[in-house]
Coordinates of C-alpha atoms in Angstrom, one line a residue:
Chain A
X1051 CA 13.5 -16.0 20.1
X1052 CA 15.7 -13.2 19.5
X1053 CA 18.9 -12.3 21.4
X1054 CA 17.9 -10.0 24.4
X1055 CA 13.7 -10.0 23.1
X1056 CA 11.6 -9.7 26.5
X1057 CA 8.4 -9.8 24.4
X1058 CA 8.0 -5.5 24.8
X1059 CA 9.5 -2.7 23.3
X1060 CA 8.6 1.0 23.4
X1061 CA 11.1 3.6 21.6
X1062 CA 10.3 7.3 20.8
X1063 CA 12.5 8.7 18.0
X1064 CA 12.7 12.4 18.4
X1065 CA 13.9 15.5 15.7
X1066 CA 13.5 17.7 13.1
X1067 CA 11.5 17.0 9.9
X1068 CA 13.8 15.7 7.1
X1069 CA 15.9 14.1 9.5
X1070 CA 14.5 10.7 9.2
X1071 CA 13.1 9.9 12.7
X1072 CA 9.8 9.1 11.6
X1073 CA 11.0 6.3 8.7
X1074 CA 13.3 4.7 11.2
X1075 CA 10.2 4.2 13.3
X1076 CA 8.4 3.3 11.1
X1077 CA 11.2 0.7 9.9
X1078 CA 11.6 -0.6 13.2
X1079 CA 7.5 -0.9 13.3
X1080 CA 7.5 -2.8 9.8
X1081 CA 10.4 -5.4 11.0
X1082 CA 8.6 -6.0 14.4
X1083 CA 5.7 -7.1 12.3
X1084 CA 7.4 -10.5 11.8
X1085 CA 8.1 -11.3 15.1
X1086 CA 5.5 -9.7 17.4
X1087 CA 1.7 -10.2 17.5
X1088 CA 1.2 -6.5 18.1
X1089 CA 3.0 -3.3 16.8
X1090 CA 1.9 0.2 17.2
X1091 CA 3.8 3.2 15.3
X1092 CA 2.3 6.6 16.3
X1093 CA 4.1 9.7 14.3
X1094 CA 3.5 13.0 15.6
X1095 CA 4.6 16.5 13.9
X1096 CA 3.5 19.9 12.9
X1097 CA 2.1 21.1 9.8
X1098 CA 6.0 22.2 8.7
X1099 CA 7.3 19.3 5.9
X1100 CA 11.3 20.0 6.9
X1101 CA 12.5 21.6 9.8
X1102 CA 9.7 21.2 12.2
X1103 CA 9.2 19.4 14.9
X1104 CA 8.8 15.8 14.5
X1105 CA 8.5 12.5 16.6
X1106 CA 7.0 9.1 16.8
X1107 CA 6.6 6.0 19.2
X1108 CA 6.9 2.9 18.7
X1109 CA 6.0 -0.3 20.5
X1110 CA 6.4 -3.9 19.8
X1111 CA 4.4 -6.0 22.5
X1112 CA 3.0 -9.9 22.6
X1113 CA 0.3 -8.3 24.1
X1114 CA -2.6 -6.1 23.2
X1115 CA -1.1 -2.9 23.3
X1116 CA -3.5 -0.4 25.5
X1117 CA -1.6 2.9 25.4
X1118 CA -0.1 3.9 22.3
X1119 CA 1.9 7.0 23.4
X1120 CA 3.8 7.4 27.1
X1121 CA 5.1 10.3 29.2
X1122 CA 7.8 8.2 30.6
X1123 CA 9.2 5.8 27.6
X1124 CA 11.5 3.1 28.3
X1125 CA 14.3 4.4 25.6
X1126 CA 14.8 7.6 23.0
X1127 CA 16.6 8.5 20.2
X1128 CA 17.0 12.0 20.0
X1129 CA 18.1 13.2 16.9
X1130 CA 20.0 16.3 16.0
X1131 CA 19.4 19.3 18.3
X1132 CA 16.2 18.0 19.8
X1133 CA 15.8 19.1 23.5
X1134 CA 17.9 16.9 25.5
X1135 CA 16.4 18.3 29.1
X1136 CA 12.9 17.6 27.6
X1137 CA 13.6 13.5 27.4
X1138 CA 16.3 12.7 29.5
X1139 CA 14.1 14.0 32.3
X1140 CA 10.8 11.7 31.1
X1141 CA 13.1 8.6 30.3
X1142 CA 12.0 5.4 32.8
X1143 CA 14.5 4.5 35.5
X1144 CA 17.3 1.9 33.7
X1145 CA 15.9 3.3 30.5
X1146 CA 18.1 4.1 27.4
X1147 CA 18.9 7.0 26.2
X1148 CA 20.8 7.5 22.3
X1149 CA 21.9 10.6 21.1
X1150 CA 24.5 12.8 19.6
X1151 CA 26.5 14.4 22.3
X1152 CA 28.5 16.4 19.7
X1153 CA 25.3 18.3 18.3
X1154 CA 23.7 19.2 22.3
X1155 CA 24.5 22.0 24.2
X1156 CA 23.9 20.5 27.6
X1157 CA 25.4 17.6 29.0
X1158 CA 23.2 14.7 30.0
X1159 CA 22.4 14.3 34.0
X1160 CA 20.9 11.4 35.1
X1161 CA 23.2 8.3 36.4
X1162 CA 19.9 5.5 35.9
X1163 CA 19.7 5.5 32.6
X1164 CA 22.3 3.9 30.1
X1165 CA 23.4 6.7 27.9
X1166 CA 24.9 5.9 24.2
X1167 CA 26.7 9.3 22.9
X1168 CA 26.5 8.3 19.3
X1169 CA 28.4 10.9 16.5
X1170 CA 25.9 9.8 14.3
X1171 CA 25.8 13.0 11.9
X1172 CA 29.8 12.3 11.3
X1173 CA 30.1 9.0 10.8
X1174 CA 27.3 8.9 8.6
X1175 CA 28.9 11.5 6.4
X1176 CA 32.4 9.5 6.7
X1177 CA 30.1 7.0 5.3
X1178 CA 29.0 8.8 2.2
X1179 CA 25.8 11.0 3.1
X1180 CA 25.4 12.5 6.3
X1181 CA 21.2 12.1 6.0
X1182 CA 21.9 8.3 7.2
X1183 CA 22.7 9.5 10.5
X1184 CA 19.2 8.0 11.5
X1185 CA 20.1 4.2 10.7
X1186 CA 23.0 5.2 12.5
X1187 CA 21.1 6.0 15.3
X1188 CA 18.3 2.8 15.1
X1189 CA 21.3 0.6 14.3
X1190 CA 22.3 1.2 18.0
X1191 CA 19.1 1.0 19.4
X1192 CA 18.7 -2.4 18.0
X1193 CA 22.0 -3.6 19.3
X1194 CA 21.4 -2.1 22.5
X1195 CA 18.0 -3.3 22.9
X1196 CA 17.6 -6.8 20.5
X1197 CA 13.8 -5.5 20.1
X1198 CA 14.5 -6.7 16.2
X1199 CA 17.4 -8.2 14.2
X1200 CA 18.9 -5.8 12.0
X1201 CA 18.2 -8.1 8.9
X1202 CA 14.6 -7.7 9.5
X1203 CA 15.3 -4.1 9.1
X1204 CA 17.7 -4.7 6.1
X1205 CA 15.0 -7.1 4.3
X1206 CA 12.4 -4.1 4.7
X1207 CA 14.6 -1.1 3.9
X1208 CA 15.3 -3.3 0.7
X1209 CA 11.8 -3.7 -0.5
X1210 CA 11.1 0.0 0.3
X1211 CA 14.0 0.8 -1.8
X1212 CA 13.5 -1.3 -4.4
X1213 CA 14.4 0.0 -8.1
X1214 CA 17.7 1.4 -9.8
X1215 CA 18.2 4.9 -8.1
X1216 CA 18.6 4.3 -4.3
X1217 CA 21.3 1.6 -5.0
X1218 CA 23.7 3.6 -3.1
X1219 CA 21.5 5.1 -0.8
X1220 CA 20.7 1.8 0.2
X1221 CA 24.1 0.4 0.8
X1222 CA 25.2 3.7 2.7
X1223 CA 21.8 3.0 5.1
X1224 CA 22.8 -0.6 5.4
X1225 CA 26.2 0.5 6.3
X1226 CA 25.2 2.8 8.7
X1227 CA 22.7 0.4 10.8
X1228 CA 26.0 -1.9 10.7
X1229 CA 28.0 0.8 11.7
X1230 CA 26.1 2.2 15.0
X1231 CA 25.3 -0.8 16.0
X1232 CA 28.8 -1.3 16.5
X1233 CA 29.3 1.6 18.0
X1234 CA 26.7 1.3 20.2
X1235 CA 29.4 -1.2 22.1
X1236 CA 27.2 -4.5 22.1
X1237 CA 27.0 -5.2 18.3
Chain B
X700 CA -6.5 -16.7 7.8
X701 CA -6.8 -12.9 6.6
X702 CA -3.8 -10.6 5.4
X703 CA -2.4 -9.0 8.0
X704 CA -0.6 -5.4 7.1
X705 CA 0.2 -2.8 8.9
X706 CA -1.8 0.1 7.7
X707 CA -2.9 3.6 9.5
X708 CA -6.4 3.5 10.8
X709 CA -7.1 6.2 7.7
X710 CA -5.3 3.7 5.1
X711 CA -7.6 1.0 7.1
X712 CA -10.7 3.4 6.5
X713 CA -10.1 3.5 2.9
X714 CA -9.8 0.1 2.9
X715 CA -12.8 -0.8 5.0
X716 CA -14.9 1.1 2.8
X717 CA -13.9 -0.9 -0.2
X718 CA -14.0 -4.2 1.1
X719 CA -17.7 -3.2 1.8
X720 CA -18.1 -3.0 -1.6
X721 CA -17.8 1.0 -2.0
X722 CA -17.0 1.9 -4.7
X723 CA -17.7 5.9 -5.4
X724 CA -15.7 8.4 -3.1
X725 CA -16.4 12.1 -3.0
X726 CA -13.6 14.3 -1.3
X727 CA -11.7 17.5 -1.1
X728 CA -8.7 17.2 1.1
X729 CA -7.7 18.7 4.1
X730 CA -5.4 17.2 7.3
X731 CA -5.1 14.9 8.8
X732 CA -7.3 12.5 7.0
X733 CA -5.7 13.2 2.9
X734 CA -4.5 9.2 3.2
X735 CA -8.2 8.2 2.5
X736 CA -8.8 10.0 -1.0
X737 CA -5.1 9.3 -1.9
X738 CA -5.9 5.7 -1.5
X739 CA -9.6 6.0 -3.0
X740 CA -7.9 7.8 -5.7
X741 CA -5.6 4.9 -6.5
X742 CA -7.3 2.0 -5.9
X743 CA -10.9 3.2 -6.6
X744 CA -10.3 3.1 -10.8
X745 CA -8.9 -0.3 -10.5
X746 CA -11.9 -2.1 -9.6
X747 CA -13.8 0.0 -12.1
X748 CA -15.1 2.7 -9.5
X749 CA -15.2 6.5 -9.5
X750 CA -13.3 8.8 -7.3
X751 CA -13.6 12.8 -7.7
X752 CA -11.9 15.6 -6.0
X753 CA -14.9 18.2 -5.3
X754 CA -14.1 22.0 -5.5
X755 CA -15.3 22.3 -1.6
X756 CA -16.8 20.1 0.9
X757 CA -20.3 21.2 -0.1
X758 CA -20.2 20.0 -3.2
X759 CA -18.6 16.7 -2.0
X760 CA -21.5 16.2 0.1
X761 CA -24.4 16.5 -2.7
X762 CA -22.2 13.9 -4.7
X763 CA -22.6 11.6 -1.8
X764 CA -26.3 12.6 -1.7
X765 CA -26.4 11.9 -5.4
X766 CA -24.6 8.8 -5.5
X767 CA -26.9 7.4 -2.6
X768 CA -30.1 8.1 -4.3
X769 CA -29.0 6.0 -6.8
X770 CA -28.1 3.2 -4.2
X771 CA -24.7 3.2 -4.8
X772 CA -22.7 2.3 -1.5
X773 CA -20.9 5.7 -1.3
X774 CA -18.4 7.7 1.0
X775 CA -16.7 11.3 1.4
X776 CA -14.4 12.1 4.2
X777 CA -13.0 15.3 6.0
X778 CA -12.0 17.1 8.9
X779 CA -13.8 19.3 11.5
X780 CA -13.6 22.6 9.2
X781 CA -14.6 20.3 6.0
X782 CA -16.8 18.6 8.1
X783 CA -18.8 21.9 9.2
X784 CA -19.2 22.6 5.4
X785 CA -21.2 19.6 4.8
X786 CA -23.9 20.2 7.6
X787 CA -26.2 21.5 4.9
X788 CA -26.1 18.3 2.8
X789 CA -25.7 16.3 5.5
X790 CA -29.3 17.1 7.0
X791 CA -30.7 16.9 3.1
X792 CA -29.7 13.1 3.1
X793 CA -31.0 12.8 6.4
X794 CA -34.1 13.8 5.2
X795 CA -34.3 12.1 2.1
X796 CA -33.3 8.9 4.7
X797 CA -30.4 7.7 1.7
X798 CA -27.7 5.4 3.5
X799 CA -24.3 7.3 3.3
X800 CA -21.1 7.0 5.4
X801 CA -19.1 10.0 6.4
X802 CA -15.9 9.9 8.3
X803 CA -14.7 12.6 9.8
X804 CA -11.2 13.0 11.3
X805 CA -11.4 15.2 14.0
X806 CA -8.9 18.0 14.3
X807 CA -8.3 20.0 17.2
X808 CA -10.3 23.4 17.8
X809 CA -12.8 25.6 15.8
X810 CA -12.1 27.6 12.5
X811 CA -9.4 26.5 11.0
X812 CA -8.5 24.9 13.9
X813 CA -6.0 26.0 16.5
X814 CA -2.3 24.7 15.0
X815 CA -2.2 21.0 17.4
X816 CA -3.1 18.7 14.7
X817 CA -4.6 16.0 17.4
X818 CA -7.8 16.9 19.5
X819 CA -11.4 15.7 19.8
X820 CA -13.1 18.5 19.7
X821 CA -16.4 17.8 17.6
X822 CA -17.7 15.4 19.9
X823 CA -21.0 17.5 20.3
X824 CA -21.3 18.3 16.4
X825 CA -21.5 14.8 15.2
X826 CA -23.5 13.3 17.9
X827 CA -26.2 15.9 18.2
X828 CA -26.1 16.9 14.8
X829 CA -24.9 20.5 13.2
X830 CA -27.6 20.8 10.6
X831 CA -31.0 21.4 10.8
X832 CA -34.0 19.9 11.5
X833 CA -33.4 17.4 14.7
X834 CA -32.3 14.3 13.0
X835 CA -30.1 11.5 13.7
X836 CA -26.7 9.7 12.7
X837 CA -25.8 6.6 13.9
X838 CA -21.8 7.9 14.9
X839 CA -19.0 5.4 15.6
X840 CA -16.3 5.9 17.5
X841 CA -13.4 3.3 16.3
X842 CA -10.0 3.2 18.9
X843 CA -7.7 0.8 17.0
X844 CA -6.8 0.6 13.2
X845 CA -8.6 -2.9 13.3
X846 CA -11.8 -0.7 14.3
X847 CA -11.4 1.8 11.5
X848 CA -11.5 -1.1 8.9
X849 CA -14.4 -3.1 10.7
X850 CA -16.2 -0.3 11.4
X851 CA -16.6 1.0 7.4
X852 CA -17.9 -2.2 6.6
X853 CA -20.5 -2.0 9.9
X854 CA -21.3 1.8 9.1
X855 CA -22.4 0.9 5.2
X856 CA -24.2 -2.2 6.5
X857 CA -26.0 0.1 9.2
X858 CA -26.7 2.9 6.8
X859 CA -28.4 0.7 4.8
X860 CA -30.3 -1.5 6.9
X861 CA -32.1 2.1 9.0
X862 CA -31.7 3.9 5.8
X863 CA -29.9 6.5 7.4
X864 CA -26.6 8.6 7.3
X865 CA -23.6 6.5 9.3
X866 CA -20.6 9.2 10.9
X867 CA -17.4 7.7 11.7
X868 CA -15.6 10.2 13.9
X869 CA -11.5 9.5 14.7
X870 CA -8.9 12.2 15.2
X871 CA -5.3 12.6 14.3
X872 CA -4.1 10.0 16.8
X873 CA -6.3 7.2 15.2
X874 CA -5.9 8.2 11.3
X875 CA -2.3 8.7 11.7
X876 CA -1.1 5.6 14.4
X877 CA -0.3 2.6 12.0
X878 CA -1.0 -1.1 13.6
X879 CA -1.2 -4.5 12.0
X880 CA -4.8 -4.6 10.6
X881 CA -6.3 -8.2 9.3
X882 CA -8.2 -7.5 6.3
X883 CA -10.8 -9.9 7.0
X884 CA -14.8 -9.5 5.4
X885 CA -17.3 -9.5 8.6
X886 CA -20.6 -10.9 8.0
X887 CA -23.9 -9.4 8.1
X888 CA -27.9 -10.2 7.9
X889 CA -29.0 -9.8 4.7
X890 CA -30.4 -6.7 3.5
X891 CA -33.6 -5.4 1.8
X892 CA -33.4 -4.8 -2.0
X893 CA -33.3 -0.8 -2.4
X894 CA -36.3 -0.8 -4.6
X895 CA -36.6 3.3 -3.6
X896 CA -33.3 3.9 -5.7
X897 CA -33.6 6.0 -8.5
X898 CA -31.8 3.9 -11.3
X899 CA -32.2 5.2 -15.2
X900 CA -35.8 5.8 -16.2
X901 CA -36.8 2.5 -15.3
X902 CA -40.5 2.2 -14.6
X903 CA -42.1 0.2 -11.5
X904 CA -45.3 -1.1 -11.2
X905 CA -45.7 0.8 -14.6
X906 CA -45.7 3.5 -13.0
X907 CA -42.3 6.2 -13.4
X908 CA -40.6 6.8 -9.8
X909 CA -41.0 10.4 -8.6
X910 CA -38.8 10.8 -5.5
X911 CA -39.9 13.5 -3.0
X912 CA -38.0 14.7 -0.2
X913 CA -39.5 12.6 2.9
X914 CA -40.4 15.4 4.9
X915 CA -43.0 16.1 2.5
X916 CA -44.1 12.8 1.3
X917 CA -45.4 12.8 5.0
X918 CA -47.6 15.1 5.8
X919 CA -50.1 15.3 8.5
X920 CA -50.5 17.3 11.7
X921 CA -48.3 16.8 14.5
X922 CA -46.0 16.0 11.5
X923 CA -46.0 11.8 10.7
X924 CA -42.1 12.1 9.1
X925 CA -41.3 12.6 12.8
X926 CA -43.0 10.1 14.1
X927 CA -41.9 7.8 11.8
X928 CA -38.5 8.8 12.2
X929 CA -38.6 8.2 16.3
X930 CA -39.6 4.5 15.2
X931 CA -36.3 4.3 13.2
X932 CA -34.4 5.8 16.0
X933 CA -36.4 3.9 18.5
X934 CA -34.9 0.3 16.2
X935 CA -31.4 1.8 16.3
X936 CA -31.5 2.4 20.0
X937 CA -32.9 -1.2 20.9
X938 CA -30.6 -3.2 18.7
X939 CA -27.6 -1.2 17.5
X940 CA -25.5 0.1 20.9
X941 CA -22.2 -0.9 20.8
X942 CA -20.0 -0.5 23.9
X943 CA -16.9 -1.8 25.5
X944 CA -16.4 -2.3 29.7
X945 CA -12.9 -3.0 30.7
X946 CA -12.2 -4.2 34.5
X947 CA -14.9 -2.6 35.2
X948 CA -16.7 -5.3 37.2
X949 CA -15.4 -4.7 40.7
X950 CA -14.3 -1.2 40.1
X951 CA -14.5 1.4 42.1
X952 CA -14.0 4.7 39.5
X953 CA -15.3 4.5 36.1
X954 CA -13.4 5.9 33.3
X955 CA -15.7 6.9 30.7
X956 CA -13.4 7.9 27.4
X957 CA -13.9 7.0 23.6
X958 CA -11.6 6.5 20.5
X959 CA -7.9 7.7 21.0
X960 CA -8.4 9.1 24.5
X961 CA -9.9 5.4 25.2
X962 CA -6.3 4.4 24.2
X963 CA -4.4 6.5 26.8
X964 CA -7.5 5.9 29.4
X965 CA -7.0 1.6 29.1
X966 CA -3.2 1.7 30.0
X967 CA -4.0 4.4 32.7
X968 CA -6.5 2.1 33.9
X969 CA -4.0 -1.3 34.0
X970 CA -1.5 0.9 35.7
X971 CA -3.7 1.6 38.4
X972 CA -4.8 -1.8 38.3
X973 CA -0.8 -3.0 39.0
X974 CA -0.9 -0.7 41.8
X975 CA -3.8 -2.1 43.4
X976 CA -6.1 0.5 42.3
X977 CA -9.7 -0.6 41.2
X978 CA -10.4 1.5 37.9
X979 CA -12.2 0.3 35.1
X980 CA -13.2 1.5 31.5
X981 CA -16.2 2.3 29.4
X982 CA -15.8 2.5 26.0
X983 CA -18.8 4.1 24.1
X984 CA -18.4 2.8 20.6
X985 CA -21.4 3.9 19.2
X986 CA -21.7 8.0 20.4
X987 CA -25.4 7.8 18.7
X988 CA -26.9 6.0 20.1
X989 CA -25.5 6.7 23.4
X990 CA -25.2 3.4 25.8
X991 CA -26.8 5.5 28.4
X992 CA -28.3 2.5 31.0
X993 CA -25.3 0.7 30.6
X994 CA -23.3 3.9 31.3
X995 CA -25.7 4.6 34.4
X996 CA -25.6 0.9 35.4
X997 CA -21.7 0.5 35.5
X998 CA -21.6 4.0 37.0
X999 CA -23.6 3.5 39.7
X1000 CA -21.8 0.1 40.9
X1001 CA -18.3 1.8 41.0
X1002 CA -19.9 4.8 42.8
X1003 CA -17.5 7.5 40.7
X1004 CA -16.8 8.2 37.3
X1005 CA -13.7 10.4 35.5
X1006 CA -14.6 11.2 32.2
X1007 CA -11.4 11.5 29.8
X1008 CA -11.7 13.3 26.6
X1009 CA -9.3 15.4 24.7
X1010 CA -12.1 17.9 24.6
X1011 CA -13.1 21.1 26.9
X1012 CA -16.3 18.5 28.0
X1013 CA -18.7 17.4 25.6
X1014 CA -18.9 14.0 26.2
X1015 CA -18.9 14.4 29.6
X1016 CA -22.1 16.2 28.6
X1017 CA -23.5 12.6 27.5
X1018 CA -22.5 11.1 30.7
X1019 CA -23.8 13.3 33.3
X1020 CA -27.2 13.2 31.4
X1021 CA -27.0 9.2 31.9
X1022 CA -26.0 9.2 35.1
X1023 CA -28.5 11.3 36.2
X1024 CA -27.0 12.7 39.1
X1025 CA -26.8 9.2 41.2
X1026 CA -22.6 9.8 40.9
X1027 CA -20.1 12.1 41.1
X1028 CA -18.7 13.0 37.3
X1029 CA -15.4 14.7 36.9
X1030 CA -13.7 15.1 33.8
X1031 CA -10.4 15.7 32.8
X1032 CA -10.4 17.1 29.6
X1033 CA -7.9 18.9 27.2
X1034 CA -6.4 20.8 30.2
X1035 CA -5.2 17.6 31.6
X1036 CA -2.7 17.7 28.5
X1037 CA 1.2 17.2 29.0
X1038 CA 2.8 20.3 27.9
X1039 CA 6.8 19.7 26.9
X1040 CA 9.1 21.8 28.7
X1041 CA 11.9 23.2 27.5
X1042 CA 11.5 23.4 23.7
X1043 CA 8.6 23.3 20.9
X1044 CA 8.9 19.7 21.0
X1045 CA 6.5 16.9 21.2
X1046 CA 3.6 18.3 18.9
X1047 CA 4.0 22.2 21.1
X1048 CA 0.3 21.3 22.1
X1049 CA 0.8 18.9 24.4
X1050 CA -0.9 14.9 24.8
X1051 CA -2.8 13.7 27.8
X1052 CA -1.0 10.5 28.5
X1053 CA -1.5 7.3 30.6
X1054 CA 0.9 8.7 33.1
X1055 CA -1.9 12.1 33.3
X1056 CA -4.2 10.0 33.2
X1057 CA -2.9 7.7 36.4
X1058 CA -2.3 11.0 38.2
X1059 CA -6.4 11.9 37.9
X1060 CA -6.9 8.6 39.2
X1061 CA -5.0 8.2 42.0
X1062 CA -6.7 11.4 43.5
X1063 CA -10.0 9.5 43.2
X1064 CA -9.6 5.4 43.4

């Protein structure tokens, strides 16, 4: 059993196309594979390839999962500029809520969810490309929630970036899941 | 024990197909089903098959109609405006009664469609048919990435044993939501030889096959081929409904949804079950035939029935006919959609979620 694992899971990653919120869902969906009976990763976005809106959900259950997309989801990553009001609003009671504070223009409200204000843009770029922001980002979720060990992730980022070219890629990613899971406070 | 992956339900159409040993695939693409011809268009030369890209959805279609004349196990899919295209062809192979399979992943709206990319909005085009001449698909309505790859290897069985055209309708939600699927081969009754394929220039019985379009062959006045056709439908209808009741013993509402709405409507129903409400679900999993008694029977022992599509109504359409008035039907439909506030977020158009769907019903359990 994992440290923190309650046997359920449900995540939506939220931003703009290119930013990588649908591959750390899907990441997160491929490394819950090992360790939960069923997964469910549901991406949603607009015709637009870059810049458009884009989001998934993810669950990781033991049991059969019914729904397979929620108004009121138990954590969120928003990435980037996506609308804060829009999610902190529809986040569950003692949910979790992960985003950038130093990319929104509105300060977050609510006092019953746990907030992690993550500068994920800037310390991914401190860490060699600012376009790892996202496994900054699911780094800290992890930490925060234990859903999945971050070597699971690791293991599956490695064998989806397997060949010569994304050798640094891959170690800045790597670094950067390290990284916000440290941030995140409970890493 | 079977490989277990975790695929889309459009990778695990694709996939479906080919473990029921199809090997020719006919397609032009279009959103949001492409991942089936770009994975027939891998994997279909590897195992020695055939996979073209048409020049339209018309064309696609006659391929299929082609490639079942021949016996072939064969397959094209599309979306609603590609789907539309096909009628034509599709009431030709209906006529000709060659087994074919067809998926079409819905997309939201008519024309081009209206931007959302989710929706299930051809509901009364597959079942009832958009070509001409009153014939019948068998239609199946997978919910689950498991379904999409059982189902293909049920719809080719099915086309073959009736001889007749299978649909398989999903939408966005269920092409596009990945889940673990096991790739495990289900196991059927065996199946007649197709001695009616045209194969070469063989001869039979020394005699040279001449295939006529059935419609013809039958003659008579009122018309035999559609009497004989209401004896295949009648077979269908007796052995070939396909349903799914959840909780719905001592329920007191009936939810009545199908494929990814069925999704949203299971989790609405445990909800209300954890808050001592008494819903159930129906599932329809075949849409043609239409469990209509067992619709009316679990209808009238709850005594109310919400109908949740992601539709304007056209299912509902199915259920009120069943229920023949004995019950109260309301529907909420595509106007029972979440709408995100405060930006474009969220897919603009809006999702009807458990939580939407609780909210319905509370008002009526």
């Amino acid at each position: 059993m994992e440290k923190g694992r309650t046997g359920y899971f449900e995540l939506i990653v939220a931003g703009r196309g290119g930013q990588g919120a649908l591959t750390i869902g899907r990441l997160l969906a491929d490394a819950g594979m090992s360790g939960y009976r069923h997964v469910t990763y549901f991406p949603n976005y607009g015709a637009a390839m870059r810049g458009g809106e884009s989001e998934c959900t993810v669950i990781l259950s033991d049991q059969e999962i019914t729904g397979l997309a929620m108004l009121e989801p138990a954590a969120v990553i928003l990435m980037g500029a996506a609308p804060l009001e829009e999610f902190e609003r529809r986040i569950k009671p003692g949910g979790l809520l992960i985003f950038d504070g130093s990319l929104a223009a509105q300060k977050v409200n609510r006092e019953d969810i746990k907030v992690i204000d993550l500068p994920a843009t800037r310390i991914a770029a401190e860490l060699g490309d600012s376009r790892a922001a996202n496994f900054v980002f699911l780094g800290a979720y992890l930490a925060a929630t234990g859903a999945v060990l971050p070597e699971l992730c690791e293991e599956v980022l490695e064998k989806k970036l397997r060949g010569g070219k994304n050798k640094t890629l891959l170690s800045i990613d790597k670094q950067a899941l390290r990284e916000g899971a440290k941030l995140a406070g409970v890493g | 024990m079977a490989e277990r992956v975790l695929i889309d339900g459009n990778e695990a159409i694709a996939r479906g197909a080919i473990s029921a040993g199809c090997k020719h695939f006919f397609g032009y693409p279009i959103t949001p089903q492409n991942e089936i011809p770009e994975f027939m268009s891998r994997e279909l030369p590897k195992i020695g098959g055939v996979f073209v890209q048409s020049e339209c959805e018309a064309a696609s279609v006659y391929m299929v109609y082609g490639g079942a004349l021949a016996g072939a196990r064969v397959m094209t899919s599309t979306a609603s405006p590609g789907f539309s295209l096909m009628q034509e062809g599709i009431s030709y192979i209906a006529e000709a009664e060659v087994p074919a399979v067809i998926v079409n992943v819905m997309r939201m709206g008519p024309g081009i469609g209206t931007g959302g990319q989710h929706g299930q909005t051809d509901y009364r085009q597959v079942t009832k048919g958009g070509g001409h001449g009153a014939y019948r698909c068998i239609v199946l309505a997978p919910y689950s990435a498991q379904e999409c790859f059982d189902h293909m290897q049920l719809a080719f069985y099915l086309a073959d044993k009736y001889r007749v055209l299978v649909l398989v309708l999903t939408d966005f939600i269920i092409g596009r939501m990945a889940e673990p699927v096991e790739l495990r081969t289900l196991e059927f009754d065996p199946l007649p030889g197709k001695d009616w394929a045209l194969k070469g220039k063989a001869l039979k019985d020394g005699k040279r096959k001449f295939f006529v379009s059935a419609a013809f062959n039958y003659g008579g006045a009122p018309p035999r081929y559609y009497q004989h056709m209401a004896e295949v439908y009648q077979k269908i209808k007796d052995s070939e409904i396909r349903y799914e009741a959840y909780r719905e013993e001592d329920a007191t509402l009936l939810v009545v949804s199908y494929g990814s709405s069925a999704r949203m409507a299971k989790r609405a129903v445990d909800m209300a079950r954890a808050e001592g409400r008494r819903a159930g679900l129906f599932r329809p999993v075949t849409l043609w035939p239409f469990p209509e008694e067992a619709v009316q029977q679990a209808a009238c022992r709850a005594g109310k029935v919400l109908v949740v599509e992601d539709s304007p109504g056209e299912l509902v359409e199915d259920v009120k006919f069943a229920v023949q008035g004995k019950v109260p039907v309301h529907l909420l439909g595509i106007w029972g959609r979440y709408t995100p506030k405060g930006g474009i977020m969220t897919g603009g158009s809006g999702i009807i979620y458990p939580e939407n769907i609780l909210e319905e019903v509370r008002g009526l359990a």
